[in-house]
mmCIF file of C-alpha atoms in Angstrom:
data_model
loop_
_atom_site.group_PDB
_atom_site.id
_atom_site.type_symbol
_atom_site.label_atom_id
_atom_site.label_comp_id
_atom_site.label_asym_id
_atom_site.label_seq_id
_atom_site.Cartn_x
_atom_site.Cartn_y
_atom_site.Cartn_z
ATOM 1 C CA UNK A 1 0.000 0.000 0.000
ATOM 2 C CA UNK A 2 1.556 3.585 -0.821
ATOM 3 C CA UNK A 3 0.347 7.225 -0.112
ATOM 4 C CA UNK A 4 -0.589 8.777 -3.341
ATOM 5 C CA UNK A 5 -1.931 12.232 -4.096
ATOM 6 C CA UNK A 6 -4.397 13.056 -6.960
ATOM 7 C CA UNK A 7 -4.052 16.623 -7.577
ATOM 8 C CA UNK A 8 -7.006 16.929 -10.147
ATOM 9 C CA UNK A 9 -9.534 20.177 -10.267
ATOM 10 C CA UNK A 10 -12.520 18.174 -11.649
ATOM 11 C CA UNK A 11 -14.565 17.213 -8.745
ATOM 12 C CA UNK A 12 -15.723 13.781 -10.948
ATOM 13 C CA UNK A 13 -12.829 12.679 -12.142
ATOM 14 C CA UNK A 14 -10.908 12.853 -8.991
ATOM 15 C CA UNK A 15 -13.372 10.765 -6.764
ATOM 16 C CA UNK A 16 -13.604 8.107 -9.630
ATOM 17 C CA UNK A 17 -9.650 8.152 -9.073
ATOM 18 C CA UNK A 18 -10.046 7.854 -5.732
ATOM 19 C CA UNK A 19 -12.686 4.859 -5.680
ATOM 20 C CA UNK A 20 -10.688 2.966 -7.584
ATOM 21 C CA UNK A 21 -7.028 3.454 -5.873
ATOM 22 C CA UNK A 22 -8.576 3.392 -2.285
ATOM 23 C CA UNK A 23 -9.052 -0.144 -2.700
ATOM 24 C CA UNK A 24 -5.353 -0.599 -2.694
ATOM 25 C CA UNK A 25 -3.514 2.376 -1.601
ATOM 26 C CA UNK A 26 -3.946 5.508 0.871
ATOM 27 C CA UNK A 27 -5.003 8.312 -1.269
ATOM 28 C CA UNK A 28 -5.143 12.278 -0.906
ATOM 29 C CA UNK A 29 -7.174 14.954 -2.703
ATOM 30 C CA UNK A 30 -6.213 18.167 -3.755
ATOM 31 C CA UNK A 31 -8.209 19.963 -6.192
ATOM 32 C CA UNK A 32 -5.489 22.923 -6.867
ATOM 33 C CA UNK A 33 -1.873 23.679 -6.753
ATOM 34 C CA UNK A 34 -2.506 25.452 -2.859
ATOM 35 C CA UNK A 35 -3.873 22.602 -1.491
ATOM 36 C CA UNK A 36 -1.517 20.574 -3.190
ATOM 37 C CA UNK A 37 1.453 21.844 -1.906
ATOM 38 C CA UNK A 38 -0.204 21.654 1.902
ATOM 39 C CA UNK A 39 -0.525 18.410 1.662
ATOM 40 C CA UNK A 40 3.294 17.549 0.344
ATOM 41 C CA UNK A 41 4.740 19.302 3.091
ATOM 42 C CA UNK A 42 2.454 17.304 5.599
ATOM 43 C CA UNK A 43 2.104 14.070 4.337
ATOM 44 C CA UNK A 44 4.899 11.159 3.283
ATOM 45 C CA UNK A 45 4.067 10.763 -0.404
ATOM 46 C CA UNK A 46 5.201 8.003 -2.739
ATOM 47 C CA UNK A 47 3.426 9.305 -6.042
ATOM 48 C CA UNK A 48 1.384 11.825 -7.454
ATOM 49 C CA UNK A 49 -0.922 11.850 -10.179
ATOM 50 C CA UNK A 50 -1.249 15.323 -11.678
ATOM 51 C CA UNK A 51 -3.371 16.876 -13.873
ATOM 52 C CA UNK A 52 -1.536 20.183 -15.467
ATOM 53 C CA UNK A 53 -4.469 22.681 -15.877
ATOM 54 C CA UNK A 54 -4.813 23.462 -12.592
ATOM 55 C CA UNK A 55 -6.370 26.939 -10.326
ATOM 56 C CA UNK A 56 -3.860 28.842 -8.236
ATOM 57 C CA UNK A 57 -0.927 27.193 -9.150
ATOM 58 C CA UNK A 58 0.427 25.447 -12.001
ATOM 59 C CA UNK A 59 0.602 21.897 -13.000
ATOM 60 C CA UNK A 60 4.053 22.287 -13.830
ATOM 61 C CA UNK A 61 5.182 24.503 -10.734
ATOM 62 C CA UNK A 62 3.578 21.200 -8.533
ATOM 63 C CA UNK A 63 5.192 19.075 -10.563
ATOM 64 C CA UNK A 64 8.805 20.515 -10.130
ATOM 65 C CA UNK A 65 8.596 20.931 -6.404
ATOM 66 C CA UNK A 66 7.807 17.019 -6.198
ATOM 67 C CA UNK A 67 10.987 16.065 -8.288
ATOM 68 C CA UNK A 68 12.730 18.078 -6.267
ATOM 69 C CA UNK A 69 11.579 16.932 -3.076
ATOM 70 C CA UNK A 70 12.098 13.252 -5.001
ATOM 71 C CA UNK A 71 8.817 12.444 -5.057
ATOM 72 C CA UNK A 72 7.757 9.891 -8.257
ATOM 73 C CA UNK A 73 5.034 12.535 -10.866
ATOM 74 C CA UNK A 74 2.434 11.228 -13.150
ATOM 75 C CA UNK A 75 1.039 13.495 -15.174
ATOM 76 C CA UNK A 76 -2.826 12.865 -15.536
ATOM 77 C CA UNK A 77 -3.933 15.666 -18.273
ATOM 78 C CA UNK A 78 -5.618 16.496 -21.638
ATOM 79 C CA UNK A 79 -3.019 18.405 -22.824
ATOM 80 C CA UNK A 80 -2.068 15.899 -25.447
ATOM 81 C CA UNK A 81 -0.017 17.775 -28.066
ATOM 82 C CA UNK A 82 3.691 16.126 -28.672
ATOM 83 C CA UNK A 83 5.293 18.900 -27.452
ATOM 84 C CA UNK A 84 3.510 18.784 -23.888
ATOM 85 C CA UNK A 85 4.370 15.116 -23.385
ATOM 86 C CA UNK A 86 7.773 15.825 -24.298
ATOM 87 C CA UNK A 87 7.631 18.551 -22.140
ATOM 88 C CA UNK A 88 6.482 16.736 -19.109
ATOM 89 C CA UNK A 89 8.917 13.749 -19.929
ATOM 90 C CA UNK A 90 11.833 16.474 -19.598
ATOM 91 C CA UNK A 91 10.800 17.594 -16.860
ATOM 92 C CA UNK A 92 10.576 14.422 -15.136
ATOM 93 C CA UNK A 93 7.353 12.946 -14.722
ATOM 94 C CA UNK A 94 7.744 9.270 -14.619
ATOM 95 C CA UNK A 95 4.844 8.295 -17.078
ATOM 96 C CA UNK A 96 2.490 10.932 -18.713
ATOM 97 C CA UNK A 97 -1.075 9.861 -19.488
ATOM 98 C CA UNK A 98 -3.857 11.935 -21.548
ATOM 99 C CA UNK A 99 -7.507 12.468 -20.489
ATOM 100 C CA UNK A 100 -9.431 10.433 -21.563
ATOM 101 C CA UNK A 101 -8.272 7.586 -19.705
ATOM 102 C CA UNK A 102 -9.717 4.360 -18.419
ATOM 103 C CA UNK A 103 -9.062 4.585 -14.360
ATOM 104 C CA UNK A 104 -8.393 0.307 -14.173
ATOM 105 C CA UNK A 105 -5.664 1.054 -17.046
ATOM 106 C CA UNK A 106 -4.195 3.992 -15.037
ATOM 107 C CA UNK A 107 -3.922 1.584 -11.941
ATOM 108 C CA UNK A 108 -2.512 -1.138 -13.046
ATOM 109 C CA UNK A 109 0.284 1.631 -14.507
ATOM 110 C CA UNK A 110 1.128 2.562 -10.921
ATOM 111 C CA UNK A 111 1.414 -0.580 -9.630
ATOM 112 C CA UNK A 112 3.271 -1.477 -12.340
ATOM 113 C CA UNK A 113 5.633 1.427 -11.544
ATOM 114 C CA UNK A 114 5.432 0.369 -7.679
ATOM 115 C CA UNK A 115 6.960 -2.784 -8.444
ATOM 116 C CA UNK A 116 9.506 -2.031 -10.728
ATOM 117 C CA UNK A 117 10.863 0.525 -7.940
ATOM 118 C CA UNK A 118 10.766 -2.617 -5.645
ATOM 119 C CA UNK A 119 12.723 -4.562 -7.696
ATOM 120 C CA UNK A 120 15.151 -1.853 -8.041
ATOM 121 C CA UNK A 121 15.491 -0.979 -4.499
ATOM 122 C CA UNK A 122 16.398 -4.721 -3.554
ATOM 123 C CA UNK A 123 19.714 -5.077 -5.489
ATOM 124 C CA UNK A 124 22.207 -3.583 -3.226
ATOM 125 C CA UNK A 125 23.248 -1.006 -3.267
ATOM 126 C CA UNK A 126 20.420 1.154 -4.051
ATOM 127 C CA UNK A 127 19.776 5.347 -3.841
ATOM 128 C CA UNK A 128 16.268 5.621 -2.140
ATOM 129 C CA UNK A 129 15.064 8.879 -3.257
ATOM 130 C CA UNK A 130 12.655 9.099 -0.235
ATOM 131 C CA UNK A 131 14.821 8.661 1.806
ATOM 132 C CA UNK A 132 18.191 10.316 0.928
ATOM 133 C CA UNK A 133 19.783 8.050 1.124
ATOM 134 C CA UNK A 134 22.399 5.171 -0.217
ATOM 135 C CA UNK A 135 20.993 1.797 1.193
ATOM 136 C CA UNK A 136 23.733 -1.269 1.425
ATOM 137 C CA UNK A 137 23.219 -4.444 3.107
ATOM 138 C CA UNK A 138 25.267 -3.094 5.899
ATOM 139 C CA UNK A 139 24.059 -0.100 6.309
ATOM 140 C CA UNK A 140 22.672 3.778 5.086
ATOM 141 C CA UNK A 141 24.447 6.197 3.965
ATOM 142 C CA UNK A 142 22.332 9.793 4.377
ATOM 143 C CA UNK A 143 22.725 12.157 1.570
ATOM 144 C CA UNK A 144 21.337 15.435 0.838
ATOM 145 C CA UNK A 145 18.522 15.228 -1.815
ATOM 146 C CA UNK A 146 21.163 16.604 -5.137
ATOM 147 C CA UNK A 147 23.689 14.375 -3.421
ATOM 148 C CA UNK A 148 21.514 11.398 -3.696
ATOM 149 C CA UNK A 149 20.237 12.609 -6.852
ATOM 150 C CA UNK A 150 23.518 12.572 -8.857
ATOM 151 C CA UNK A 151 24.449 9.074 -7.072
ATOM 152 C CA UNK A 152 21.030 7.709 -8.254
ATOM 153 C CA UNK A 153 21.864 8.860 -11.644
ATOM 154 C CA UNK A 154 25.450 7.413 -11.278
ATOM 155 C CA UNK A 155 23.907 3.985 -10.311
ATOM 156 C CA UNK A 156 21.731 3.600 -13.061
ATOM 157 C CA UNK A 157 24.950 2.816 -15.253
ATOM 158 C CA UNK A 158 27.714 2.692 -13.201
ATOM 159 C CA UNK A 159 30.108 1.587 -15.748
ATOM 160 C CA UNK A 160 29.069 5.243 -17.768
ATOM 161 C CA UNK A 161 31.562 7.844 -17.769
ATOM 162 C CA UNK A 162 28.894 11.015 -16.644
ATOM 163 C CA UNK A 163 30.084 14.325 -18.133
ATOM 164 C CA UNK A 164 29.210 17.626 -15.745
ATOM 165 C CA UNK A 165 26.861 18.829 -18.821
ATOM 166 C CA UNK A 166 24.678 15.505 -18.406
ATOM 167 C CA UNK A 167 24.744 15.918 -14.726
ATOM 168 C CA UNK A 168 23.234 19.204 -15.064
ATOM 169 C CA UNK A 169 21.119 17.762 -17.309
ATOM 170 C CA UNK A 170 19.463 14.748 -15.459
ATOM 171 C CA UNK A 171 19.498 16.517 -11.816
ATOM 172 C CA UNK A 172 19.253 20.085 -12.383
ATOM 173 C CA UNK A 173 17.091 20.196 -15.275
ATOM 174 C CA UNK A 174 19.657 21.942 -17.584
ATOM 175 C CA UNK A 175 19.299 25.232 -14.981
ATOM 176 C CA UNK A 176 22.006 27.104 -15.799
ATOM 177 C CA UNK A 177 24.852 26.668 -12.746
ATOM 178 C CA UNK A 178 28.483 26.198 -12.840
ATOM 179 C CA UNK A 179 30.253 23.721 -13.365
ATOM 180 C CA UNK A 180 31.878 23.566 -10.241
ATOM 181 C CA UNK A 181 28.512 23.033 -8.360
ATOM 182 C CA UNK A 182 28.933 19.612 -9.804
ATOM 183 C CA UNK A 183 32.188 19.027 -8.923
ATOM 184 C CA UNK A 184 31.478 20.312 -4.899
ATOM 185 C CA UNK A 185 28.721 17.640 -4.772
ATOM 186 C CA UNK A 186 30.949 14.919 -5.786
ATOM 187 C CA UNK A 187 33.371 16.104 -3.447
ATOM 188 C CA UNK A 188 30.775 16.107 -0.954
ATOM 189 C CA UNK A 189 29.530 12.562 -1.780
ATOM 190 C CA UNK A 190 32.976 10.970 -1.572
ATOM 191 C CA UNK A 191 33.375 12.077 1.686
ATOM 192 C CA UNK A 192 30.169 10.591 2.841
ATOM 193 C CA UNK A 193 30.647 7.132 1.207
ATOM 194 C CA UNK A 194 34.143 6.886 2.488
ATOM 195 C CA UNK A 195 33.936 3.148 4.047
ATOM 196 C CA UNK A 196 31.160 2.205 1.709
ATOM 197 C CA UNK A 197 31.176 -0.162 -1.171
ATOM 198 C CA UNK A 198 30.564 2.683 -3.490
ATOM 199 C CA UNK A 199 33.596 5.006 -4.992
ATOM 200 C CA UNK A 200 33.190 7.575 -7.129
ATOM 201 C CA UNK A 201 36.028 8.157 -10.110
ATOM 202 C CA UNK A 202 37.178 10.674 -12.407
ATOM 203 C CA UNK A 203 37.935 10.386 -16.040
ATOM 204 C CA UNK A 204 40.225 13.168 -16.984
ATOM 205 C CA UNK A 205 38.786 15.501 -19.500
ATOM 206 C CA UNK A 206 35.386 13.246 -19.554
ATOM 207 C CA UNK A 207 33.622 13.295 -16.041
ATOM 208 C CA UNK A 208 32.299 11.024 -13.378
ATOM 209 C CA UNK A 209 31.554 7.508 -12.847
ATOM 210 C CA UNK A 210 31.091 4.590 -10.075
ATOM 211 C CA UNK A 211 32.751 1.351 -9.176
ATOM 212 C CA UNK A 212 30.715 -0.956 -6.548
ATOM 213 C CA UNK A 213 32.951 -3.349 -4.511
#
C-alpha cells in the first residue's frame, strides 16, 4: 500500500480516481496547486498523479517541487499535443497519461511502476530517493537530496563515464549553474561514502563515474 496524491480540479474525475485506488492504496485529494502543496509538506508521499491545468498554481510549478523533493510525478492531463508530453517527460514525470483515460488502465500503470521501484530498491546497493539516502546491506548512507540525486543517476549505469553537462542535465534540469557546483557535490559525496562499497572516479577531461565493490 503507498500514499498517493491526486491533484485533479474536476470534482468527478478525482473521486472516480479515488474509488478505484482506495481499494489498494492511501489516497489524498487536492483539487489545486494550494492545497496541493499543503498536503506535500504534511504528508509522506510516494506518487502523485497530476493533472496540469490546474487553479492557483500550475501543474508544472507542482510538478517541479515534487521532483525536487524526489517524489515519483504522473502526469494525468488532456493536454495531449507532442510537445507537452515531451515537455512533461523532460521535466521528469515518470509516465504521462492523456484524459481520456480508463481509471483500471491507469492503476494497473502505478502498480506497475510500484513494483519495478521494488525490484530496483532490492539489489544492493540502491539510492532511495525518499529517503536520501544510499541503502547497502550493511548499512545507510544519508545524503542530501542533489547528493543522492547525482548518485542515483550514477547507479543507473555505473560503468558510464557522466560528463558535468549531463549531470546538469538529469538533476538540475539543464538550470544554468556552474560547473563547479557539480564538482562540490561529488566532493561532498565521496566524503560521505568513504567506508562504503561505493567510490566515485574521475575520467580526466570526460567526467564522473562509479565502481561498486
Amino acid at each position: 500500500m503507498a500514499n498517493i496524491l491526486i491533484v485533479e480540479d474536476d470534482e468527478t474525475i478525482s473521486e472516480i480516481m479515488k474509488l478505484y485506488f482506495e481499494k489498494e492504496h492511501t489516497v489524498f485529494l487536492a483539487n489545486d496547486g494550494i492545497q496541493a502543496v499543503k498536503i506535500m509538506k504534511e504528508k509522506e508521499l510516494d506518487l502523485i498523479l497530476l493533472d496540469l491545468m490546474l487553479p492557483k498554481i500550475s501543474g508544472e510549478t507542482i510538478a517541479q517541487m515534487a521532483i525536487n523533493k524526489s517524489i515519483p510525478v504522473m502526469m494525468v492531463t488532456a493536454k495531449n499535443d507532442e510537445e507537452d508530453i515531451l515537455n512533461g517527460l523532460k521535466l521528469g514525470a515518470v509516465d504521462y497519461i492523456t484524459k481520456p483515460f480508463s481509471p483500471k488502465v491507469l492503476l494497473a500503470k502505478v502498480n506497475n511502476f510500484f513494483e519495478r521501484f521494488q525490484k530496483e530498491k532490492r539489489r544492493y546497493p540502491y539510492v532511495d530517493l525518499q529517503m536520501n539516502a544510499l541503502v547497502t546491506e550493511g548499512k545507510n548512507v544519508y545524503l542530501s537530496s542533489t547528493e543522492s540525486r547525482v548518485l542515483y543517476e550514477m547507479l543507473k549505469e555505473p560503468t558510464k563515464v557522466l560528463s558535468r553537462k549531463e549531470l546538469v542535465e538529469r538533476v538540475w534540469k539543464g538550470q544554468n549553474i556552474s560547473p563547479r557546483i557539480v564538482d562540490a557535490t561529488v566532493k561532498n559525496l565521496r566524503k560521505k561514502l568513504e567506508g562504503s562499497h561505493v567510490k566515485i572516479r574521475t575520467v580526466f577531461g570526460k567526467g564522473y563515474h562509479v565502481e561498486v565493490n
